[in-house]
Each structure stands twice: as C-alpha cells, then as structure tokens.
Coordinates of C-alpha atoms (C1' of nucleotides) in Angstrom, one line a residue:
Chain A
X1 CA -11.3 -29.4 -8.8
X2 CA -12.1 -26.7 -6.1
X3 CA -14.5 -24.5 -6.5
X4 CA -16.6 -25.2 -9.5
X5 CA -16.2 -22.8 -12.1
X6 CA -12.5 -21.4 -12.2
X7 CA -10.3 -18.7 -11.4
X8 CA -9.9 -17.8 -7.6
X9 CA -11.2 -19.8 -4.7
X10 CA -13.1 -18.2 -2.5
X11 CA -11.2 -15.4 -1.7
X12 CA -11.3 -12.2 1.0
X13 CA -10.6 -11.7 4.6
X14 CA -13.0 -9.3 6.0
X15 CA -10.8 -6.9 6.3
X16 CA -9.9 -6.8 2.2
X17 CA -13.9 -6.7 1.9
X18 CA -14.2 -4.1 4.2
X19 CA -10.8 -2.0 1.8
X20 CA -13.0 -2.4 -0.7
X21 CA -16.7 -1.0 0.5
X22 CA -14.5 1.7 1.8
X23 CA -12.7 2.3 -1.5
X24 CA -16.1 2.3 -3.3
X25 CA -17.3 5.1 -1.4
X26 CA -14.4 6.8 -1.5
X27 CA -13.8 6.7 -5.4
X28 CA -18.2 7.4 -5.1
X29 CA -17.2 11.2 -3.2
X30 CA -19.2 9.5 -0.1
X31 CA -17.0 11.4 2.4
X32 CA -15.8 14.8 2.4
X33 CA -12.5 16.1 2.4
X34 CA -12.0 17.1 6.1
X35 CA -14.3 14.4 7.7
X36 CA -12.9 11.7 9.4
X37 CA -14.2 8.2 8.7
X38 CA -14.9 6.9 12.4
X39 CA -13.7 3.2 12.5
X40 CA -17.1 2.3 14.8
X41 CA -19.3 3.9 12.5
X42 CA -18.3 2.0 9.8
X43 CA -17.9 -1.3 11.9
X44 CA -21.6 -0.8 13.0
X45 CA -22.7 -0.4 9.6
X46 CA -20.8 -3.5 8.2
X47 CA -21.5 -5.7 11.1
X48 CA -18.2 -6.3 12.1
X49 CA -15.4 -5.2 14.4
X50 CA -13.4 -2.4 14.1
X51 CA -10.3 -4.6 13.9
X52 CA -10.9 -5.3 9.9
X53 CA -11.6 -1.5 9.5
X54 CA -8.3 -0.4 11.2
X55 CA -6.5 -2.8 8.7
X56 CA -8.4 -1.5 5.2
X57 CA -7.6 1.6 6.5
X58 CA -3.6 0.4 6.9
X59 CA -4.0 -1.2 3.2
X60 CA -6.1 2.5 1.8
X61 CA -3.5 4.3 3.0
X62 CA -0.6 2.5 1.5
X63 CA -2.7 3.4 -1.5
X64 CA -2.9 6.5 -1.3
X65 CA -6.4 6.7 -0.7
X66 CA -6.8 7.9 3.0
X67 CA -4.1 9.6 5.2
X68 CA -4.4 8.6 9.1
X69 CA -3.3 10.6 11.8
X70 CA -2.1 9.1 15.1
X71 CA -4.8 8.7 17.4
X72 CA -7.0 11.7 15.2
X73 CA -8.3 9.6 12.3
X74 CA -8.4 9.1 8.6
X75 CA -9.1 11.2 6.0
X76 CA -9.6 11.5 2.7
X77 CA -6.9 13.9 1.4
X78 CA -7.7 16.6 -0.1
X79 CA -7.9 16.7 -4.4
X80 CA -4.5 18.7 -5.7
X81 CA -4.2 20.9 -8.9
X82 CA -0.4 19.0 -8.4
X83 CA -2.0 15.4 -7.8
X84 CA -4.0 15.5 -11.3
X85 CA -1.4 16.8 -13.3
X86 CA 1.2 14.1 -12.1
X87 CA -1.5 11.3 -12.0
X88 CA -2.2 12.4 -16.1
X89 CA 1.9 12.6 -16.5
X90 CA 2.5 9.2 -14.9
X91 CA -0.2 7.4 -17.1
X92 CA 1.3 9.6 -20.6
X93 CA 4.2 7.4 -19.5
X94 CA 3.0 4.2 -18.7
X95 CA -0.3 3.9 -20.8
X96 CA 2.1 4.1 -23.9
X97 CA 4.4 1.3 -22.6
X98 CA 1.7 -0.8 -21.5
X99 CA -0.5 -0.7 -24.5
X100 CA 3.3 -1.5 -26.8
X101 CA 3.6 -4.5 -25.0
X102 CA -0.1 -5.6 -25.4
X103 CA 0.1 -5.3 -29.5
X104 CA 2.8 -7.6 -29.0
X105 CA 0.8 -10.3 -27.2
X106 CA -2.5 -10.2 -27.6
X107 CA -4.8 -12.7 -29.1
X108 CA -7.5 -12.5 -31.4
X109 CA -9.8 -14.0 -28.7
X110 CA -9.1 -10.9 -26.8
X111 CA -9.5 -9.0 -29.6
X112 CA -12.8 -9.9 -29.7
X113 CA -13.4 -9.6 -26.6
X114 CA -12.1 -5.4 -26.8
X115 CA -14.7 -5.4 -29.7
X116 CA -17.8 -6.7 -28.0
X117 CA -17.1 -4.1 -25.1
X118 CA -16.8 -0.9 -27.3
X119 CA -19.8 -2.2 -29.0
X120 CA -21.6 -2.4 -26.1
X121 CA -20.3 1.0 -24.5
X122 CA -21.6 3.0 -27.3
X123 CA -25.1 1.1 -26.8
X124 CA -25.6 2.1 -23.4
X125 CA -26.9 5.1 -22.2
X126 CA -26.3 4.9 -18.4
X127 CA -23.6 6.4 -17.0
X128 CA -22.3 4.1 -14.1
X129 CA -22.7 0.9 -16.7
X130 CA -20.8 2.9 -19.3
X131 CA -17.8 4.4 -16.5
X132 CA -17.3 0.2 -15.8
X133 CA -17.3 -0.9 -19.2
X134 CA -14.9 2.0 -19.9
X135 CA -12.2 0.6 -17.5
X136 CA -12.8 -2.7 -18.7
X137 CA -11.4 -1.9 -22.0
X138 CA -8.6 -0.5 -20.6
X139 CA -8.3 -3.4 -18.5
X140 CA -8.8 -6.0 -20.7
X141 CA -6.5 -4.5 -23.3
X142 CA -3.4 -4.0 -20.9
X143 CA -3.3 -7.4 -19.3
X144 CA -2.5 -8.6 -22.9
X145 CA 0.8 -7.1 -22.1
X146 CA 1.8 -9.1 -19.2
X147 CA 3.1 -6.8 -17.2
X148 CA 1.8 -7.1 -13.7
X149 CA 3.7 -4.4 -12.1
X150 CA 3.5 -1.5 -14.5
X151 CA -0.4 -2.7 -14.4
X152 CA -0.7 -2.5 -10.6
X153 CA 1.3 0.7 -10.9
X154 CA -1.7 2.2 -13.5
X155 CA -4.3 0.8 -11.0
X156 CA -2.9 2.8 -8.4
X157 CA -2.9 5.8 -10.6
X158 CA -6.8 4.9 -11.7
X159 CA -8.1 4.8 -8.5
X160 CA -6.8 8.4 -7.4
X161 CA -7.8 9.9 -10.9
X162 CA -11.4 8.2 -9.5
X163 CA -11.8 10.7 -7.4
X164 CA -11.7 13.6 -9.7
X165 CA -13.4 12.0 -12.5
X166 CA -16.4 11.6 -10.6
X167 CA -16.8 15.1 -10.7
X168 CA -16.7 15.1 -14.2
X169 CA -20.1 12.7 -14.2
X170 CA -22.0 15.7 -15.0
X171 CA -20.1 16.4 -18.6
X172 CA -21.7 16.6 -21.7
X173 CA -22.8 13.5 -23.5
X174 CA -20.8 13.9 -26.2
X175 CA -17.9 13.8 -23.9
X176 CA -18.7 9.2 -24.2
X177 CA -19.5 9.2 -27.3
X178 CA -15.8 11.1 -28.1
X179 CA -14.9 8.8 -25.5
X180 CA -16.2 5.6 -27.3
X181 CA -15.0 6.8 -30.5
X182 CA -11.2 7.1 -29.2
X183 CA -11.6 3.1 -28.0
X184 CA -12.7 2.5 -31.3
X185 CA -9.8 4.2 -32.9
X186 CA -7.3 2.7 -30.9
X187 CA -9.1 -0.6 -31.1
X188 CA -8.3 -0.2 -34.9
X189 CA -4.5 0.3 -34.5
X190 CA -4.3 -2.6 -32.1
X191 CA -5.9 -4.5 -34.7
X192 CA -3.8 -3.1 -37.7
X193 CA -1.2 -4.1 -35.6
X194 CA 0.4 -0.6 -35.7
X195 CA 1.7 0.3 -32.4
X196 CA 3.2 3.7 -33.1
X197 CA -0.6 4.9 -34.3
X198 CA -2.2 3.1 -31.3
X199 CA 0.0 5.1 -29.0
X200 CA -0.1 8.4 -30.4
X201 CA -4.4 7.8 -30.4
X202 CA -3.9 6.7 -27.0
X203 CA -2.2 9.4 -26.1
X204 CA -4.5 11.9 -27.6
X205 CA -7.3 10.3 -25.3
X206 CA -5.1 10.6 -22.5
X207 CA -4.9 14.0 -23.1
X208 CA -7.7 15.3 -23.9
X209 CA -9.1 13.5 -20.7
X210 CA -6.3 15.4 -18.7
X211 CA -7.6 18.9 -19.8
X212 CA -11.2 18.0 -19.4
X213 CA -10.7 17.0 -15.6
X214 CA -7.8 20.0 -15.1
X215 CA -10.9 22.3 -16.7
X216 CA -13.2 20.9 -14.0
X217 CA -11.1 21.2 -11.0
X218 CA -10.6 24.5 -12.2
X219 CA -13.7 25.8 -11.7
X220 CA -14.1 24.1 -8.2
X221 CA -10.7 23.8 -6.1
Chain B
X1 CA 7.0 24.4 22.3
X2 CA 6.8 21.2 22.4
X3 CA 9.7 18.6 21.9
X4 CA 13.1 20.9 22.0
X5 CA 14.4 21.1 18.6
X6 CA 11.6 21.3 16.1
X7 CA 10.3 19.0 13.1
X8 CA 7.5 16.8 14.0
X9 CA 7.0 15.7 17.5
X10 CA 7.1 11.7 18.3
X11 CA 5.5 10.1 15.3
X12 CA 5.2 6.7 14.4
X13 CA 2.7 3.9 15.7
X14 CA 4.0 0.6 17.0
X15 CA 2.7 -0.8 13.4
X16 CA 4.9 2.0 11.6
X17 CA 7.9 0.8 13.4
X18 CA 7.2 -3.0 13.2
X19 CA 6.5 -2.1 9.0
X20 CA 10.0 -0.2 9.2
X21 CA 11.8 -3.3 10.4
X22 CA 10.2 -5.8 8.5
X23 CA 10.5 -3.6 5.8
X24 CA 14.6 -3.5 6.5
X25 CA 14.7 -7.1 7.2
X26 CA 12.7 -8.3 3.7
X27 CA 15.4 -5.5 1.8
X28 CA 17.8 -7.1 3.8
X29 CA 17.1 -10.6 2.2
X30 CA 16.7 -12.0 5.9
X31 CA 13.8 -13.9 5.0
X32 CA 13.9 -16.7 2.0
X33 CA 11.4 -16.5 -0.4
X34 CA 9.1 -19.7 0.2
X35 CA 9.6 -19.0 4.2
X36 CA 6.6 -17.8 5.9
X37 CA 6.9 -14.7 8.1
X38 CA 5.4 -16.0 11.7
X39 CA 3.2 -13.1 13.1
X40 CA 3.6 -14.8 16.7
X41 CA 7.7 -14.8 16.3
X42 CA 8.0 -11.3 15.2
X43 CA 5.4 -10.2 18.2
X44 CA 8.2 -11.8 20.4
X45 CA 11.1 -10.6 19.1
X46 CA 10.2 -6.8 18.9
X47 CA 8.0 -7.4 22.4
X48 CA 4.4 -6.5 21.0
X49 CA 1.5 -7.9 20.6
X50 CA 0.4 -9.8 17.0
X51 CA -1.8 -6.7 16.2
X52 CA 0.6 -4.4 14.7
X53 CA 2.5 -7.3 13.3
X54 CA -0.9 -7.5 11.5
X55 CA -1.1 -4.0 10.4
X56 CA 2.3 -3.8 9.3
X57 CA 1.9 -7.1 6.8
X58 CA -1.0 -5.3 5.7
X59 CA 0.7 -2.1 4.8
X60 CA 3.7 -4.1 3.7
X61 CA 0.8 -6.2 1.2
X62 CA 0.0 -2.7 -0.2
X63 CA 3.7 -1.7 -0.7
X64 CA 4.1 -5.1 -3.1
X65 CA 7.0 -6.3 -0.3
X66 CA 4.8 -9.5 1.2
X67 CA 2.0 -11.8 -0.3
X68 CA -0.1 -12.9 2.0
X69 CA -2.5 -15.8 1.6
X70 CA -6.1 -16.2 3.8
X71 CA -5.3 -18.5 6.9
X72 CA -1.6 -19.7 5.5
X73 CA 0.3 -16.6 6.3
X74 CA 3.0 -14.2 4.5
X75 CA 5.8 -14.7 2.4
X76 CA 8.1 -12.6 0.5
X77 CA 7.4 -12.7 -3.3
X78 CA 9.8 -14.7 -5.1
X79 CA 12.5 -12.8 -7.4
X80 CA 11.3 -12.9 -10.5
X81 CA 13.0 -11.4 -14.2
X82 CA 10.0 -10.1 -15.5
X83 CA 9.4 -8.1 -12.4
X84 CA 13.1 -6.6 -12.4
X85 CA 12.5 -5.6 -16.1
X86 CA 9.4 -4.0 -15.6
X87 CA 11.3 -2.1 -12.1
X88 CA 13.8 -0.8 -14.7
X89 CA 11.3 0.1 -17.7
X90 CA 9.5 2.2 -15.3
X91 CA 12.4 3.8 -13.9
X92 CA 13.3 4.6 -17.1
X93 CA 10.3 6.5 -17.2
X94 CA 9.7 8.2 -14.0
X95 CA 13.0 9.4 -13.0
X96 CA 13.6 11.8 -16.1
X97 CA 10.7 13.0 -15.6
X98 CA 11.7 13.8 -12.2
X99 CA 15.3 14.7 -13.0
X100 CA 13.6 17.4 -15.7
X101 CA 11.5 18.7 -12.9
X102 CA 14.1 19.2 -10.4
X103 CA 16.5 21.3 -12.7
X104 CA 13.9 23.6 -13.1
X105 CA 13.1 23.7 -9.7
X106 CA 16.6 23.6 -8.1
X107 CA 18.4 25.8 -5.8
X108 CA 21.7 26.3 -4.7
X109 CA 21.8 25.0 -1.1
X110 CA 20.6 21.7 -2.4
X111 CA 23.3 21.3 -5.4
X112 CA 25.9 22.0 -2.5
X113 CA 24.0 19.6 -0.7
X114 CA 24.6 16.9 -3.5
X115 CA 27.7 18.1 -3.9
X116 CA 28.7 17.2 -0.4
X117 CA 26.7 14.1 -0.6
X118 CA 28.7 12.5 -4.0
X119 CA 32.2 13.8 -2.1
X120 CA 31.0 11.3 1.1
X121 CA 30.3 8.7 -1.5
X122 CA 33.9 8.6 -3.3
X123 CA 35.8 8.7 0.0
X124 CA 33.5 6.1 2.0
X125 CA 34.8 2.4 1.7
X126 CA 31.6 0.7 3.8
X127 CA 29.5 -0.8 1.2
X128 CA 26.3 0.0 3.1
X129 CA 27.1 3.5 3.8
X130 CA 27.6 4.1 0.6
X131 CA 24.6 2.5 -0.3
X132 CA 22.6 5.2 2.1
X133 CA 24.9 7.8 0.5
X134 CA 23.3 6.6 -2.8
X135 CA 19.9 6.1 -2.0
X136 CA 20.1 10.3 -0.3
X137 CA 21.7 11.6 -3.6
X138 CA 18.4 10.3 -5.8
X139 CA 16.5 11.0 -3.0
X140 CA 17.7 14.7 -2.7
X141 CA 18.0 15.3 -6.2
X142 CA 14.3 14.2 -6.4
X143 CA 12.8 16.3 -3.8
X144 CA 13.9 19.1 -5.9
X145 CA 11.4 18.3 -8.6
X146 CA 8.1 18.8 -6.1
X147 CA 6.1 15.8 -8.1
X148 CA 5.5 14.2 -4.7
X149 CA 3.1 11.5 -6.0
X150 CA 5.7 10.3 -8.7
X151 CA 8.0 10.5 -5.9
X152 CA 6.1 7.7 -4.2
X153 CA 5.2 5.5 -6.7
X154 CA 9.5 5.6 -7.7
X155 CA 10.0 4.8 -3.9
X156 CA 8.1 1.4 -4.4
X157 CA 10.2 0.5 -7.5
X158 CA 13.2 1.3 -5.7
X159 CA 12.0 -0.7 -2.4
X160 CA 11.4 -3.7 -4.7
X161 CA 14.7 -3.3 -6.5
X162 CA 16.2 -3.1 -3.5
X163 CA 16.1 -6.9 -3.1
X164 CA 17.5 -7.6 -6.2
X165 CA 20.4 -5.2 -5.8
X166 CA 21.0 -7.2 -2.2
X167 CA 22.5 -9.6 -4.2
X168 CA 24.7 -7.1 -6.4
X169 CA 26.4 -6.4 -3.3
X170 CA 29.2 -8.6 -3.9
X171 CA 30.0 -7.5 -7.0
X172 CA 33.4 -5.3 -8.1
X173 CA 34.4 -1.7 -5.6
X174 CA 34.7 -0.6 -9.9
X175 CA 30.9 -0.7 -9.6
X176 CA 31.1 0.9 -6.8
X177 CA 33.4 3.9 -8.5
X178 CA 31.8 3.9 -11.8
X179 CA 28.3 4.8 -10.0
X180 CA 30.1 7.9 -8.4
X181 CA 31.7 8.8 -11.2
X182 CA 28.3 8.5 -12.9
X183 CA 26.6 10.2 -10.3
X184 CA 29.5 13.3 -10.5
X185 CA 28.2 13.5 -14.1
X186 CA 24.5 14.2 -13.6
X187 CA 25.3 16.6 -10.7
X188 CA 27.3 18.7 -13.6
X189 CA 24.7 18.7 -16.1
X190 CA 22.3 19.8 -13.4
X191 CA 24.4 22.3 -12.4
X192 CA 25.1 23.7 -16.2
X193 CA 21.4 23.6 -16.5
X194 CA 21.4 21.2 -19.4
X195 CA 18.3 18.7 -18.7
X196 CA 19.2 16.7 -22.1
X197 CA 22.7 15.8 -21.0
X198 CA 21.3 15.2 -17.3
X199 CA 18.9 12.6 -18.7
X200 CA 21.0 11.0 -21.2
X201 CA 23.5 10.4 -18.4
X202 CA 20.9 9.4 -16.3
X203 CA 19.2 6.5 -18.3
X204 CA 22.7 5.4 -18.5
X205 CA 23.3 5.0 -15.3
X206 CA 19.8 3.3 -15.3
X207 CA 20.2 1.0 -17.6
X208 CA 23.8 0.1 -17.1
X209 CA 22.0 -0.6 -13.4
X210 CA 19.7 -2.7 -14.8
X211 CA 22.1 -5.0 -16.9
X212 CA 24.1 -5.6 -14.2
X213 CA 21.8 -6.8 -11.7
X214 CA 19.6 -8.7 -15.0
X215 CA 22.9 -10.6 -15.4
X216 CA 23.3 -11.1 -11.7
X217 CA 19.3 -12.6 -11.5
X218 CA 20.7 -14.9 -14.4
X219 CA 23.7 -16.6 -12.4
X220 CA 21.5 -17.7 -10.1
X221 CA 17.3 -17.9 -10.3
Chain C
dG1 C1' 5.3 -51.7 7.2
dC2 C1' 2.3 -48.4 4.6
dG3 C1' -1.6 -45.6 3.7
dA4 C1' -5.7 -43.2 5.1
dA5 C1' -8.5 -41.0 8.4
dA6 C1' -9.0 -38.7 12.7
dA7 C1' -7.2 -36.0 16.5
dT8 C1' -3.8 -32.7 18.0
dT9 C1' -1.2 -28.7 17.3
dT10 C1' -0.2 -24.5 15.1
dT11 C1' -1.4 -20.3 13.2
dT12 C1' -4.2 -16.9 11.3
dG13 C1' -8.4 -13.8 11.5
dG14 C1' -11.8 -11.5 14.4
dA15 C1' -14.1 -9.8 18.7
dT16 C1' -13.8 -7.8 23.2
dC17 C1' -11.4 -5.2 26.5
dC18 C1' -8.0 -1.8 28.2
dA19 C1' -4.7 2.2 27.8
dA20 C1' -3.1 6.4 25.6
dT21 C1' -4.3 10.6 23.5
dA22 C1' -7.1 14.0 21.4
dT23 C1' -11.3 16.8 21.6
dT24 C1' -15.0 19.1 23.9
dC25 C1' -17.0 21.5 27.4
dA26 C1' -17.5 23.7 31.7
dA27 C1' -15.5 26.5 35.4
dT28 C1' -12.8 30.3 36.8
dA29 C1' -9.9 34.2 36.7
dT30 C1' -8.7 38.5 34.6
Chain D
dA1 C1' -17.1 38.9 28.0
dT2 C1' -13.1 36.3 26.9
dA3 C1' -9.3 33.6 27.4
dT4 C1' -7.3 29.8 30.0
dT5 C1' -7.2 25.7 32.6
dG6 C1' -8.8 21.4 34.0
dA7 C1' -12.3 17.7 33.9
dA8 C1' -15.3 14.7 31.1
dT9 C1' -16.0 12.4 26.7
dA10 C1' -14.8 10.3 22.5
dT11 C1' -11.8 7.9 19.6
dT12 C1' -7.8 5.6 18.3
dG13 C1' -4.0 2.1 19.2
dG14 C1' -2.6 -2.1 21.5
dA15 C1' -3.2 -6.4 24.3
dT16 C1' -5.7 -10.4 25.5
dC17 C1' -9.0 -13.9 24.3
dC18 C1' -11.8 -16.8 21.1
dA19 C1' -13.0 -19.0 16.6
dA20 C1' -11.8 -20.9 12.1
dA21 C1' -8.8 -23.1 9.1
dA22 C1' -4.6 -25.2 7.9
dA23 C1' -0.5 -28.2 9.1
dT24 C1' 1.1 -32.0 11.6
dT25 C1' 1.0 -36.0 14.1
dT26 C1' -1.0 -40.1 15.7
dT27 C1' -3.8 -44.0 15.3
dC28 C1' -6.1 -47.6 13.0
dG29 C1' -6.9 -50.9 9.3
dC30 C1' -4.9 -53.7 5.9

DNA sequence: GCGAAAATTTTTGGATCCAATATTCAATAT
DNA sequence: ATATTGAATATTGGATCCAAAAATTTTCGC
C-alpha cells in the first residue's frame, strides 16, 4: 500500500532538496558568473546546515552545473561560445535516437497525453508556464523510448542549455508560437508513425533553436 | 614558484581521493551488485572520517556508478543489457563526432604520441597495462578534438562500460591483438587525413566491442 | 516450536565543532 | 606613495557527536 496515491514514496534527503533549490536558481541566472555561492549563506537561508549544502554542491558539480575550488568556493562557470555549440551537437545526436526509439513504443495513451500538452502550450500566454510545458513534451515523448541512460544523458545536456536559454526569455513571441507549431509537426509524424519525417522536423527545431541561442550569446559574451 | 616542477600544485580533497578509489574499486568489480557499500568500513580502511565517504557517494550518485537509497545505504547498480546497449548506441554517436573533430585539429607531436602509445600496446603482455595503454590512446586521440563537454559525457559511458568490460577480461590475447591492430588502423587514417575511413574503422572497432561484451552479458546475467 | 511484537543494534543523515587555507587589511620599509 | 610582509578574518574541509530510520535479535504469547 504505502503512500496513498502511487509512484515514489516520500522521497529526498535534504541534501538532494537542497541540489535542487540550488539548481533552480542556477538554471533562474540567480548568481553571477564570478560569485561564489557561500555554503552559510545558503544554509541560513534554507534553515539547515551547511553539511547538505557541501553535498548538492558535490552532486551540481558532478553535473556540470558549479565548479568548486579547494578551500575558494563554487562557482557557476562561465557560459562558452564552445559549451552551446557542443550542448546543440550532442542533442542533434541523441534527440534523433531518442525520439526513433519512442515511435517504436509509444502508446496511444501517451499519445494523447503529447496532444493535450501542445494544446495547452499554444493556449497559454505566460512564459514560465509555457518554458515547463515545453520540456514536458519533450519529456513525455522520450520516456516512451525506454531508454534511461541516453535520457539522463539529454537531461544533463537540458540543464546546461538552461542557462543560456534563459537569456533568450526576452525573444519575440513568435519565437513559441514557431515553437508550438514544430511540437505540432512532430506530434503529427509520431502519430503517422513516420520516424524518418519526425526526425528530420525534430531536427529542424533543434536547429533552429541552436542558431537562435548562438545569435543571443552573440550579442552578449 | 611553488611546488618544483610545474602543473598544478597539490590538488585533490580527501573526498576526491576517497571518490578515486571507490571509483577504482566499483570498475574493479570489487563490490557485488546487491552488496551495500558501508560508509563506516570504508572510513576505516582509508583512515577518514564518514564525511568524505559521504561526499564521494554523492559525486559517485551523479556519475551513474552507485544508487543510493534514503537511510538503507549504496549499492552498485546491477548490470543490466539495456544499459550496455544504450552505452554502445551513444558511443556510436559521440566518438565520431569526436574522432572528426580531432583530425581537424591534430598536430604532429600528438600522432607521434599515439604512435608511441599503439607500439607500447602490441609489445605489452600485462592485461591491465594494456588496458591503460587503451584507455590513453582514445583518451589522447580525443583531446585533440577540443569538444571538452562531449569529452565528459563519453568519460561516463566509458566509466560505466568499464564494468562490463571487467568481465571481458578473460576473454582470448586475439582480442587483445585484433584491438591493436584496429587501433593501428584509425591512427593511419588519421594520419592520411581521411575522416571517412577513420570513422568507418572506428564504429567497427565500436561495434565489434560491443558484440563481444553483449555476448559476454549473455553467458552469464 | 512458531509467529508476532518489542527492544536492541546498526547505519545513515544532519548539526556542531575544530583545523587548514585563502583572503583582507594594516603596518612598515623603500 | 607604493609595494611587501605579516596579522586578523572569513570560509572551506574534516572530525566528532547526535537524531532518525532501518535491520536484527530477543522476548512473549499461543
């Protein structure tokens, strides 16, 4: 029985709840590139010992998402020209293989599921609700593909593209609703069943995300 | 000045080091797969305290090498044949891109370097050193390419693949020959320059990998 | 003797305390 | 005035101690 409901009993240490306030305001821009992120300050402002801290900081930097110094600090590290074009290279590779092995699985239920969140994506108008619903379609359609690793892999990736999508918040408009439009496109070939034309649209978004953000940290870094 | 020679002076934190030999013992296959990994016993044996122990499962969590569960402690992940064919499917993707990268990027001194590296390999007759010698050759090859972040995510496939390929270590001293030989072959396309014929040999060598140690998992999980 | 409930033991997670190192700031010499 | 050196401060890393939860053993009832 457990826990009512389902899924996961009661999970989370501290410390993983801690990783993941700190990854929030990471992927959120909430510290700069050369400040350190004092483990008291952050232990005050939880409530909790700096104990939990030092060990999200040991799991955030097995990430990727904060580099520590002996006995100097963490950091965020500093965005890359090099980073975003390997993180956009990496996901041309994986994306593809992921979304191949999800045509293959998925399940109408699931299907329907993709549906309801595209429909509600183009609905929405704010920007936060429509970034989440965004990564839930990718999400949702990629665990059809049962592929754990390759998806904890992409994760990875995600999370570091975070950080320079975020400057990207302040794109046109028409940017979602191109956006929405791909996810309906793809949604279409997933549907049709045709995996060759769901990869190549895939692809396409991929892309065209890749030069948008390339374009941005262009004008800043 | 500093510390004589050069490079970087004294790194590593007591949680780096106990992460290193975890790290080598889990590769190793010293710890079975339902066995629990005692933070007290390690603390003893390496003479710290249970802190870093801590830190180092954590990092180790990250890394995909341990699962641990809230109040029960850490074990090794079990083997599994969906997780070796996802290891190989990815390397099938990330390593030409790498292998592309560094044959544009390549220079001399490091071709002698491999060179040198695949001589070491066909004379040596210790298994584990020529494991290492194996391990430097992708390694070195890969540095060439300057894709550091792809560099890190094909680390972590190769860390996990590492356990599987424990078990390989038994098999014939042909595999052991036909690797060099195979290795003698992408060094030649490298040095002619000609990416296709480095890659096709490449995914060979992959995937001829991969069937090996798939047949291996077979015999025995 | 066997099963269930309770107590003991073990082990992890977190908090507090101490040591090691880096940073900052003041004093001094040139 | 400025650079250099040394003391004071701040901050991280590690050790010891305590609490929470799981595993194990013991005890009690039948």
């Amino acid at each position: 029985m457990a826990t009512a409901a389902s899924g996961k009993l009661e999970r989370s240490t501290t410390a993983v709840e801690v990783a993941r306030v700190l990854k929030q305001r990471i992927l959120a821009g909430h510290y700069a590139e050369d400040q350190f992120i004092r483990q008291e300050l952050i232990a005050q402002e939880l409530g909790v010992s700096r104990i939990p801290v030092r060990e999200a900081l040991a799991q955030l930097e097995a990430e990727g998402l904060v580099v520590r110094e002996k006995y100097r600090g963490a950091v965020v590290p500093k965005l890359s020209v090099t980073e975003i074009e390997e993180i956009y290279a990496l996901r041309l590779m994986i994306e593809p293989y992921l979304l191949r092995a999800a045509i293959a699985n998925i399940q109408p239920d699931q299907i329907a599921h993709l549906s309801e969140i595209v429909r509600r994506s183009r609905e929405t108008g704010d920007m936060t609700l429509w970034a989440g619903l965004n990564v839930e379609f990718h999400r949702t359609l990629y665990e059809a593909a049962g592929k754990p690793l390759a998806m904890q892999v992409l994760d990875n990736l995600l999370s570091r593209a975070d950080r320079y999508l975020k400057m990207q918040r302040f794109l046109s408009a028409e940017t979602q609703e191109e956006s929405d439009a791909e996810h309906q496109r793809i949604l279409d070939c997933v549907i049709a069943g045709d995996a060759d034309a769901a990869v190549d649209a895939l692809c396409a978004h991929i892309r065209w995300n890749a030069t948008d953000v390339t374009r941005m940290i262009g004008f800043t870094a």
